[in-house]
């Protein structure tokens, strides 16, 4: 394509994109196949889908601490163990001579429950690590640290989100706490050191804790809130010859406290049990028309639009007025306690079930409407779930136009859960980061609920 035609296409495309800012229901879903309106044409292209195991693990260091376990009827069992340090305030902590422990209590606030809250008990055990954290080590969801077999303490709770007394819906200031009494021998071993010069010296001695869910029938995963004032370890002690009770509070929210989650997924007996190694793929045609997205376990949905290349050959140069990707959500997964991701993004690939990156090493995402520079990473197209939760839709007009111009290859896309926030450095830009919470959804692609790409275009004569 010569430069003059390319400039003409971009000129018309910029006008079309500027005028195509209606709600997704205004253009696309309400149009009928092959409808011809004022020199424009609507077509519907089929989409092939499937499930990819992107990695065997994802970075977990200092992500939201997760503890518990649940069984997903479609994807199997998920279990999360938290490995964590706890910290001292400042330096030069001194307990005094002959200090004796009276009690040591761990309390943990949780800000959310994933799973069937209030339905089953969750038993947690706290173990002392036998090996501490290493600053030269990266910690992923398949990482682990060894710990003592005998627990320092255990507790059984029924997870639920408490409400304010004066509100039926607002739980923002409610306290959702776990309390676990810890072994006095452990407490006395800390007191026997008398003095800790720094957090480093304290961590070298204590090493840290593993908070482990026991095997059982629990169907809950808790999101711990280390920033809460109630997340702490309180050591009550007295000095030799004195009945005065003294207290010291250790906390988890200090900047030099290290922690990570180990997340184990057991997919045995599920439609995706063959996904064992990074890059493994199973087509939706082999799983009853279903593909899956699950945060924390690196399951993504692959999207392939094979007809786009043939479309370009058949119709030649066109202006893409609007292109909308539609991914229906399986009826049975719209409700219930396994919540769907509130946001998804489209990652570009090199046709190898791996996310493509730019020269800076940044993951490439499909950019949103009106952003023709598809090598940018600042304006990702975001798939947001509507109130009725029946489907995900996203406007990818600029991306499809770039495909038709030959500026980007028609490679497969990967759809994954993400946290998309406003950029702190570039006005109007967005930042894509790891979704730390264990959302999942089931994308259906069947004759009655097909995944599809809706295109509304004008042909250049």
Coordinates of C-alpha atoms in Angstrom, one line a residue:
X1 CA 0.0 0.0 0.0
X2 CA 1.6 3.4 -1.0
X3 CA 2.0 6.2 1.4
X4 CA -0.7 8.4 -0.1
X5 CA -3.3 5.7 0.3
X6 CA -2.1 5.1 3.8
X7 CA -2.4 8.8 4.7
X8 CA -5.9 8.9 3.2
X9 CA -6.9 5.8 5.2
X10 CA -5.6 7.3 8.5
X11 CA -7.4 10.6 7.7
X12 CA -10.7 8.9 7.2
X13 CA -10.2 6.5 10.1
X14 CA -9.5 9.4 12.5
X15 CA -12.8 11.0 11.5
X16 CA -14.7 7.7 11.7
X17 CA -13.1 6.9 15.1
X18 CA -13.9 10.4 16.4
X19 CA -17.6 10.0 15.4
X20 CA -17.8 6.4 16.7
X21 CA -17.9 7.1 20.4
X22 CA -21.3 5.8 21.2
X23 CA -22.0 3.2 23.8
X24 CA -21.3 -0.4 22.6
X25 CA -25.0 -1.1 22.3
X26 CA -25.4 1.9 20.0
X27 CA -23.4 0.3 17.2
X28 CA -22.6 -3.3 16.9
X29 CA -24.9 -5.4 19.1
X30 CA -28.0 -3.8 17.7
X31 CA -27.0 -4.1 14.1
X32 CA -28.0 -6.9 11.8
X33 CA -25.7 -8.9 9.6
X34 CA -25.0 -7.5 6.2
X35 CA -27.0 -4.4 7.0
X36 CA -26.1 -1.5 4.6
X37 CA -26.5 2.0 6.1
X38 CA -25.5 5.1 4.1
X39 CA -22.6 3.4 2.3
X40 CA -21.5 1.3 5.2
X41 CA -21.7 -2.4 5.8
X42 CA -22.0 -4.6 8.9
X43 CA -20.4 -8.0 9.1
X44 CA -20.0 -10.6 11.8
X45 CA -16.8 -12.7 12.0
X46 CA -16.4 -15.9 14.0
X47 CA -13.8 -16.2 16.7
X48 CA -11.9 -19.3 17.8
X49 CA -11.2 -19.6 21.5
X50 CA -9.4 -21.9 23.9
X51 CA -7.5 -21.9 27.2
X52 CA -3.8 -21.3 27.7
X53 CA -1.6 -21.9 30.7
X54 CA 0.5 -18.8 30.3
X55 CA 3.1 -19.7 33.0
X56 CA 3.6 -22.3 35.7
X57 CA 3.7 -19.5 38.2
X58 CA 3.4 -15.7 38.5
X59 CA 5.2 -13.1 40.6
X60 CA 3.7 -13.2 44.2
X61 CA 6.1 -11.1 46.2
X62 CA 4.3 -8.5 48.4
X63 CA 1.0 -9.2 46.6
X64 CA -2.2 -9.2 48.7
X65 CA -1.8 -12.1 51.2
X66 CA -4.2 -14.9 50.5
X67 CA -5.0 -17.9 52.8
X68 CA -7.5 -20.6 52.4
X69 CA -8.8 -23.1 49.9
X70 CA -11.9 -23.7 47.7
X71 CA -13.0 -26.0 44.9
X72 CA -14.0 -24.6 41.6
X73 CA -16.5 -27.1 39.9
X74 CA -15.0 -26.2 36.5
X75 CA -11.3 -25.7 37.3
X76 CA -10.6 -27.8 40.4
X77 CA -9.1 -27.1 43.8
X78 CA -7.2 -24.0 44.7
X79 CA -5.1 -23.6 47.9
X80 CA -3.1 -20.6 49.1
X81 CA -0.6 -20.5 51.9
X82 CA 0.9 -17.2 53.1
X83 CA 4.6 -17.0 53.9
X84 CA 5.4 -13.8 55.9
X85 CA 7.7 -12.0 58.2
X86 CA 6.5 -9.7 60.9
X87 CA 8.3 -6.6 62.0
X88 CA 9.6 -4.4 64.9
X89 CA 9.1 -0.7 65.0
X90 CA 12.4 1.1 64.3
X91 CA 15.5 -0.4 65.9
X92 CA 17.1 -1.3 69.3
X93 CA 14.2 -3.3 70.6
X94 CA 15.0 -4.3 74.2
X95 CA 12.8 -6.5 76.4
X96 CA 14.8 -6.4 79.6
X97 CA 16.3 -9.0 81.9
X98 CA 14.5 -12.3 82.7
X99 CA 11.4 -11.4 80.7
X100 CA 8.7 -14.1 80.8
X101 CA 5.9 -14.5 78.3
X102 CA 2.3 -14.4 79.5
X103 CA 0.7 -14.7 76.1
X104 CA 1.3 -14.2 72.4
X105 CA -1.6 -13.6 70.1
X106 CA -1.7 -13.3 66.3
X107 CA -4.7 -11.3 64.9
X108 CA -5.3 -10.9 61.2
X109 CA -7.8 -8.7 59.5
X110 CA -9.3 -9.8 56.2
X111 CA -10.9 -7.4 53.8
X112 CA -12.6 -10.0 51.5
X113 CA -13.7 -13.5 51.1
X114 CA -13.6 -15.4 47.7
X115 CA -15.8 -18.4 47.8
X116 CA -18.9 -19.4 49.7
X117 CA -18.6 -17.1 52.7
X118 CA -20.3 -18.4 55.9
X119 CA -20.8 -21.9 54.5
X120 CA -17.8 -23.9 55.8
X121 CA -15.3 -23.7 58.5
X122 CA -11.7 -22.8 57.7
X123 CA -8.9 -24.2 59.9
X124 CA -5.5 -22.4 59.8
X125 CA -2.3 -23.4 61.4
X126 CA 0.7 -21.1 62.0
X127 CA 4.2 -22.6 61.6
X128 CA 7.7 -21.1 62.2
X129 CA 9.9 -21.0 59.2
X130 CA 13.1 -23.0 59.3
X131 CA 14.6 -20.9 56.5
X132 CA 14.2 -17.1 56.1
X133 CA 13.7 -14.8 53.2
X134 CA 16.5 -14.0 50.8
X135 CA 16.8 -10.6 49.1
X136 CA 18.4 -12.2 46.1
X137 CA 15.5 -14.6 45.5
X138 CA 12.3 -13.8 43.5
X139 CA 9.1 -15.3 45.0
X140 CA 6.4 -16.7 42.8
X141 CA 3.1 -18.5 43.3
X142 CA 5.0 -21.8 43.1
X143 CA 7.7 -20.8 45.6
X144 CA 7.8 -22.1 49.2
X145 CA 9.9 -21.9 52.3
X146 CA 10.4 -24.8 54.7
X147 CA 8.7 -24.7 58.1
X148 CA 8.4 -26.7 61.3
X149 CA 5.9 -29.5 61.2
X150 CA 4.5 -28.7 64.7
X151 CA 2.3 -25.6 64.6
X152 CA 2.8 -22.6 66.9
X153 CA -1.0 -22.3 67.0
X154 CA -4.2 -23.2 65.2
X155 CA -7.7 -21.8 64.9
X156 CA -10.9 -22.6 63.1
X157 CA -13.2 -19.8 61.9
X158 CA -16.3 -19.4 59.7
X159 CA -15.3 -16.7 57.2
X160 CA -17.8 -14.0 56.6
X161 CA -17.9 -10.3 56.0
X162 CA -19.3 -8.4 58.9
X163 CA -21.4 -5.3 58.5
X164 CA -21.7 -2.1 60.3
X165 CA -24.4 -2.1 62.9
X166 CA -26.1 0.8 61.2
X167 CA -25.8 -0.4 57.6
X168 CA -27.0 -3.5 55.7
X169 CA -24.4 -3.1 52.9
X170 CA -21.4 -1.1 54.1
X171 CA -18.6 -3.3 55.6
X172 CA -15.7 -0.9 55.1
X173 CA -15.1 -0.3 58.8
X174 CA -16.2 -3.6 60.1
X175 CA -13.6 -5.8 61.8
X176 CA -13.2 -9.2 60.2
X177 CA -10.5 -10.8 62.4
X178 CA -8.7 -14.1 62.9
X179 CA -7.3 -14.7 66.3
X180 CA -4.7 -17.4 67.0
X181 CA -2.9 -18.0 70.3
X182 CA 0.8 -18.8 69.7
X183 CA 3.1 -21.1 71.6
X184 CA 4.7 -19.6 74.7
X185 CA 8.0 -21.4 74.0
X186 CA 8.2 -19.4 70.8
X187 CA 7.4 -16.2 72.7
X188 CA 10.0 -16.9 75.3
X189 CA 12.6 -17.6 72.7
X190 CA 12.2 -14.1 71.4
X191 CA 12.3 -12.6 74.9
X192 CA 15.4 -14.5 75.7
X193 CA 17.3 -12.6 73.0
X194 CA 16.7 -9.4 75.1
X195 CA 17.7 -7.0 72.3
X196 CA 17.3 -6.7 68.6
X197 CA 19.3 -4.0 66.9
X198 CA 17.2 -3.9 63.7
X199 CA 14.5 -5.5 61.7
X200 CA 17.2 -7.4 59.9
X201 CA 18.6 -9.0 63.1
X202 CA 15.0 -9.8 64.2
X203 CA 14.1 -11.4 60.9
X204 CA 17.4 -13.4 60.9
X205 CA 16.4 -14.9 64.3
X206 CA 12.6 -15.4 63.9
X207 CA 12.8 -16.1 60.1
X208 CA 9.0 -15.8 59.7
X209 CA 5.7 -17.6 59.6
X210 CA 3.8 -19.9 57.3
X211 CA 0.0 -19.6 57.6
X212 CA -1.4 -22.8 56.3
X213 CA -5.0 -23.9 55.6
X214 CA -5.6 -27.5 56.6
X215 CA -7.0 -30.0 54.2
X216 CA -10.7 -30.2 54.6
X217 CA -14.0 -29.0 53.2
X218 CA -13.4 -25.3 53.3
X219 CA -14.7 -23.2 50.4
X220 CA -13.1 -19.9 51.2
X221 CA -10.1 -17.9 50.3
X222 CA -9.4 -14.8 52.5
X223 CA -7.8 -11.6 51.5
X224 CA -5.6 -10.5 54.4
X225 CA -5.3 -6.8 55.2
X226 CA -1.9 -6.2 56.6
X227 CA -2.5 -2.4 56.7
X228 CA -5.3 -2.8 59.2
X229 CA -4.5 -1.8 62.8
X230 CA -5.9 -5.2 63.9
X231 CA -3.3 -7.1 61.9
X232 CA -0.6 -7.7 64.4
X233 CA 1.1 -10.0 66.9
X234 CA 0.8 -8.9 70.5
X235 CA 3.3 -10.2 73.0
X236 CA 2.3 -9.8 76.6
X237 CA 5.1 -10.4 79.2
X238 CA 6.4 -9.4 82.6
X239 CA 9.8 -9.0 84.0
X240 CA 11.2 -11.2 86.8
X241 CA 10.0 -10.1 90.2
X242 CA 7.3 -7.9 88.8
X243 CA 3.6 -8.5 88.3
X244 CA 3.2 -5.5 85.9
X245 CA 2.1 -6.7 82.4
X246 CA 4.1 -5.2 79.5
X247 CA 3.1 -5.5 75.9
X248 CA 4.9 -5.2 72.6
X249 CA 3.2 -5.2 69.2
X250 CA 4.7 -6.6 66.0
X251 CA 3.2 -5.6 62.7
X252 CA 3.0 -6.8 59.1
X253 CA 2.7 -3.5 57.3
X254 CA 6.3 -2.2 57.7
X255 CA 8.1 -1.5 54.4
X256 CA 10.9 -3.9 55.2
X257 CA 8.5 -6.9 56.0
X258 CA 8.6 -9.5 53.2
X259 CA 5.8 -11.9 52.2
X260 CA 4.4 -13.9 49.4
X261 CA 1.6 -16.4 48.5
X262 CA 2.0 -20.0 47.4
X263 CA -1.0 -20.9 45.2
X264 CA -1.5 -24.5 44.2
X265 CA -4.1 -25.5 41.6
X266 CA -5.2 -29.1 41.3
X267 CA -7.0 -29.5 37.9
X268 CA -7.2 -33.3 38.1
X269 CA -10.5 -34.5 36.6
X270 CA -11.3 -31.2 35.0
X271 CA -11.6 -30.2 31.3
X272 CA -8.2 -28.5 31.5
X273 CA -6.2 -31.1 33.4
X274 CA -3.8 -31.5 30.5
X275 CA -2.6 -27.9 31.1
X276 CA 0.6 -28.7 33.0
X277 CA 3.4 -26.6 31.5
X278 CA 3.6 -23.0 30.4
X279 CA 2.3 -22.5 27.0
X280 CA 0.0 -25.5 27.0
X281 CA -3.3 -25.0 25.2
X282 CA -6.6 -26.7 24.9
X283 CA -9.2 -25.6 22.3
X284 CA -12.7 -24.7 23.3
X285 CA -13.9 -27.3 20.8
X286 CA -12.4 -29.9 23.1
X287 CA -14.0 -28.5 26.3
X288 CA -17.7 -28.2 25.3
X289 CA -17.2 -24.7 23.8
X290 CA -15.8 -23.3 27.0
X291 CA -12.5 -21.4 27.7
X292 CA -11.4 -20.1 31.1
X293 CA -9.8 -17.2 32.8
X294 CA -8.5 -17.5 36.3
X295 CA -6.3 -15.0 38.1
X296 CA -3.4 -16.3 40.3
X297 CA -3.1 -19.5 38.3
X298 CA -2.1 -18.0 34.9
X299 CA -5.1 -19.3 33.0
X300 CA -6.0 -17.1 30.0
X301 CA -8.4 -17.4 27.1
X302 CA -6.9 -17.4 23.6
X303 CA -8.7 -15.5 20.8
X304 CA -8.1 -16.1 17.1
X305 CA -9.9 -14.3 14.3
X306 CA -9.0 -16.3 11.2
X307 CA -11.4 -14.6 8.8
X308 CA -9.8 -11.2 9.1
X309 CA -7.0 -12.0 6.7
X310 CA -9.5 -13.3 4.1
X311 CA -11.7 -10.3 4.7
X312 CA -8.9 -8.0 3.7
X313 CA -8.3 -9.9 0.5
X314 CA -12.0 -9.9 -0.4
X315 CA -13.0 -6.3 0.3
X316 CA -9.7 -4.4 -0.1
X317 CA -9.1 -1.0 1.4
X318 CA -11.8 0.0 3.9
X319 CA -12.4 2.4 6.8
X320 CA -13.3 0.5 10.0
X321 CA -16.0 2.6 11.6
X322 CA -16.3 0.3 14.5
X323 CA -15.0 -3.1 15.6
X324 CA -16.4 -4.8 18.7
X325 CA -15.2 -8.0 20.2
X326 CA -17.9 -10.0 22.1
X327 CA -17.1 -12.7 24.6
X328 CA -20.2 -14.3 26.2
X329 CA -20.1 -15.5 29.7
X330 CA -21.5 -19.0 30.5
X331 CA -24.9 -18.7 32.0
X332 CA -24.1 -21.0 35.0
X333 CA -21.1 -18.9 35.9
X334 CA -22.8 -15.5 35.9
X335 CA -24.0 -16.0 39.5
X336 CA -22.8 -17.7 42.6
X337 CA -19.8 -17.2 44.8
X338 CA -17.0 -17.5 42.3
X339 CA -16.9 -13.9 41.1
X340 CA -15.8 -13.0 37.5
X341 CA -13.0 -10.5 37.0
X342 CA -14.2 -6.9 36.8
X343 CA -11.7 -6.1 34.1
X344 CA -9.9 -8.0 31.3
X345 CA -7.3 -6.9 28.9
X346 CA -6.2 -8.2 25.5
X347 CA -2.6 -9.1 25.2
X348 CA -0.8 -9.3 21.8
X349 CA 1.3 -12.4 21.1
X350 CA 3.9 -13.8 18.7
X351 CA 1.6 -16.8 17.9
X352 CA 3.4 -18.9 20.5
X353 CA 0.9 -18.7 23.5
X354 CA 3.3 -16.1 25.0
X355 CA 2.6 -12.4 25.5
X356 CA 4.6 -10.2 23.1
X357 CA 6.8 -7.4 24.5
X358 CA 8.2 -4.1 23.1
X359 CA 11.8 -3.1 23.1
X360 CA 11.5 -1.9 26.7
X361 CA 10.3 -5.4 27.9
X362 CA 6.7 -4.1 28.5
X363 CA 3.8 -6.4 27.7
X364 CA 2.0 -5.3 24.6
X365 CA -1.8 -4.9 25.0
X366 CA -4.3 -4.1 22.3
X367 CA -4.8 -0.3 22.5
X368 CA -8.2 1.3 23.0
X369 CA -10.3 3.1 20.4
X370 CA -8.8 6.3 18.9
X371 CA -5.3 5.2 19.7
X372 CA -3.9 4.1 16.4
X373 CA -0.3 3.6 17.7
X374 CA -0.6 -0.1 18.6
X375 CA 3.0 -0.3 19.8
X376 CA 2.0 1.9 22.8
X377 CA 1.2 0.4 26.2
X378 CA -0.5 3.5 27.7
X379 CA -4.1 3.1 26.5
X380 CA -5.2 -0.5 26.8
X381 CA -8.6 -1.6 25.6
X382 CA -10.4 -2.8 28.7
X383 CA -13.1 -5.4 28.7
X384 CA -15.4 -4.5 31.6
X385 CA -18.2 -6.7 32.8
X386 CA -21.7 -5.2 32.6
X387 CA -24.2 -5.2 35.4
X388 CA -26.1 -8.2 34.0
X389 CA -22.8 -10.1 33.6
X390 CA -23.9 -11.7 30.4
X391 CA -20.9 -10.9 28.3
X392 CA -17.6 -9.0 28.0
X393 CA -17.4 -6.5 25.1
X394 CA -14.6 -4.2 24.0
X395 CA -14.2 -1.6 21.2
X396 CA -11.0 -2.5 19.2
X397 CA -11.7 -0.3 16.1
X398 CA -8.1 1.1 16.0
X399 CA -6.6 -2.3 16.3
X400 CA -8.6 -3.9 13.5
X401 CA -7.9 -0.8 11.3
X402 CA -4.2 -1.3 12.0
X403 CA -4.6 -5.0 11.0
X404 CA -6.3 -4.0 7.7
X405 CA -3.5 -1.6 7.0
X406 CA -0.9 -4.3 7.6
X407 CA 0.7 -2.3 10.5
X408 CA 0.2 -5.2 13.0
X409 CA 0.1 -8.9 12.3
X410 CA -3.1 -10.9 12.7
X411 CA -1.7 -12.9 15.5
X412 CA -3.7 -14.7 18.3
X413 CA -4.6 -12.6 21.3
X414 CA -4.7 -13.6 25.0
X415 CA -7.4 -12.4 27.3
X416 CA -6.5 -12.2 31.0
X417 CA -7.7 -10.7 34.3
X418 CA -5.9 -7.5 35.1
X419 CA -6.0 -4.5 37.4
X420 CA -6.3 -1.3 35.2
X421 CA -5.8 2.0 37.0
X422 CA -5.0 5.6 36.0
X423 CA -1.4 6.3 35.3
X424 CA 0.4 8.4 38.0
X425 CA 2.8 9.8 35.5
X426 CA 1.0 10.3 32.1
X427 CA -2.3 12.2 32.0
X428 CA -5.1 10.2 30.5
X429 CA -3.0 7.0 30.4
X430 CA -3.7 3.7 32.1
X431 CA -1.5 1.2 33.9
X432 CA -2.0 -2.5 33.6
X433 CA -0.9 -4.6 36.6
X434 CA -1.3 -8.1 37.9
X435 CA -4.8 -8.9 39.2
X436 CA -3.9 -10.1 42.8
X437 CA -7.3 -11.5 43.6
X438 CA -8.5 -15.0 42.5
X439 CA -11.3 -14.1 40.1
X440 CA -12.4 -16.5 37.4
X441 CA -14.8 -16.6 34.5
X442 CA -16.0 -19.1 31.9
X443 CA -16.2 -17.8 28.3
X444 CA -18.6 -19.7 26.1
X445 CA -18.3 -20.1 22.4
X446 CA -21.2 -22.3 21.1
X447 CA -23.7 -22.0 18.3
X448 CA -26.2 -20.5 20.7
X449 CA -23.7 -18.2 22.5
X450 CA -20.9 -17.5 20.0
X451 CA -17.8 -15.4 20.5
X452 CA -17.6 -13.0 17.6
X453 CA -16.2 -9.9 16.1
X454 CA -18.7 -7.3 14.9
X455 CA -17.3 -4.9 12.2
X456 CA -19.0 -1.8 10.7
X457 CA -17.0 -0.5 7.7
X458 CA -17.0 1.8 4.7
X459 CA -15.3 0.8 1.5
X460 CA -12.9 3.1 -0.3
X461 CA -13.5 3.3 -4.0

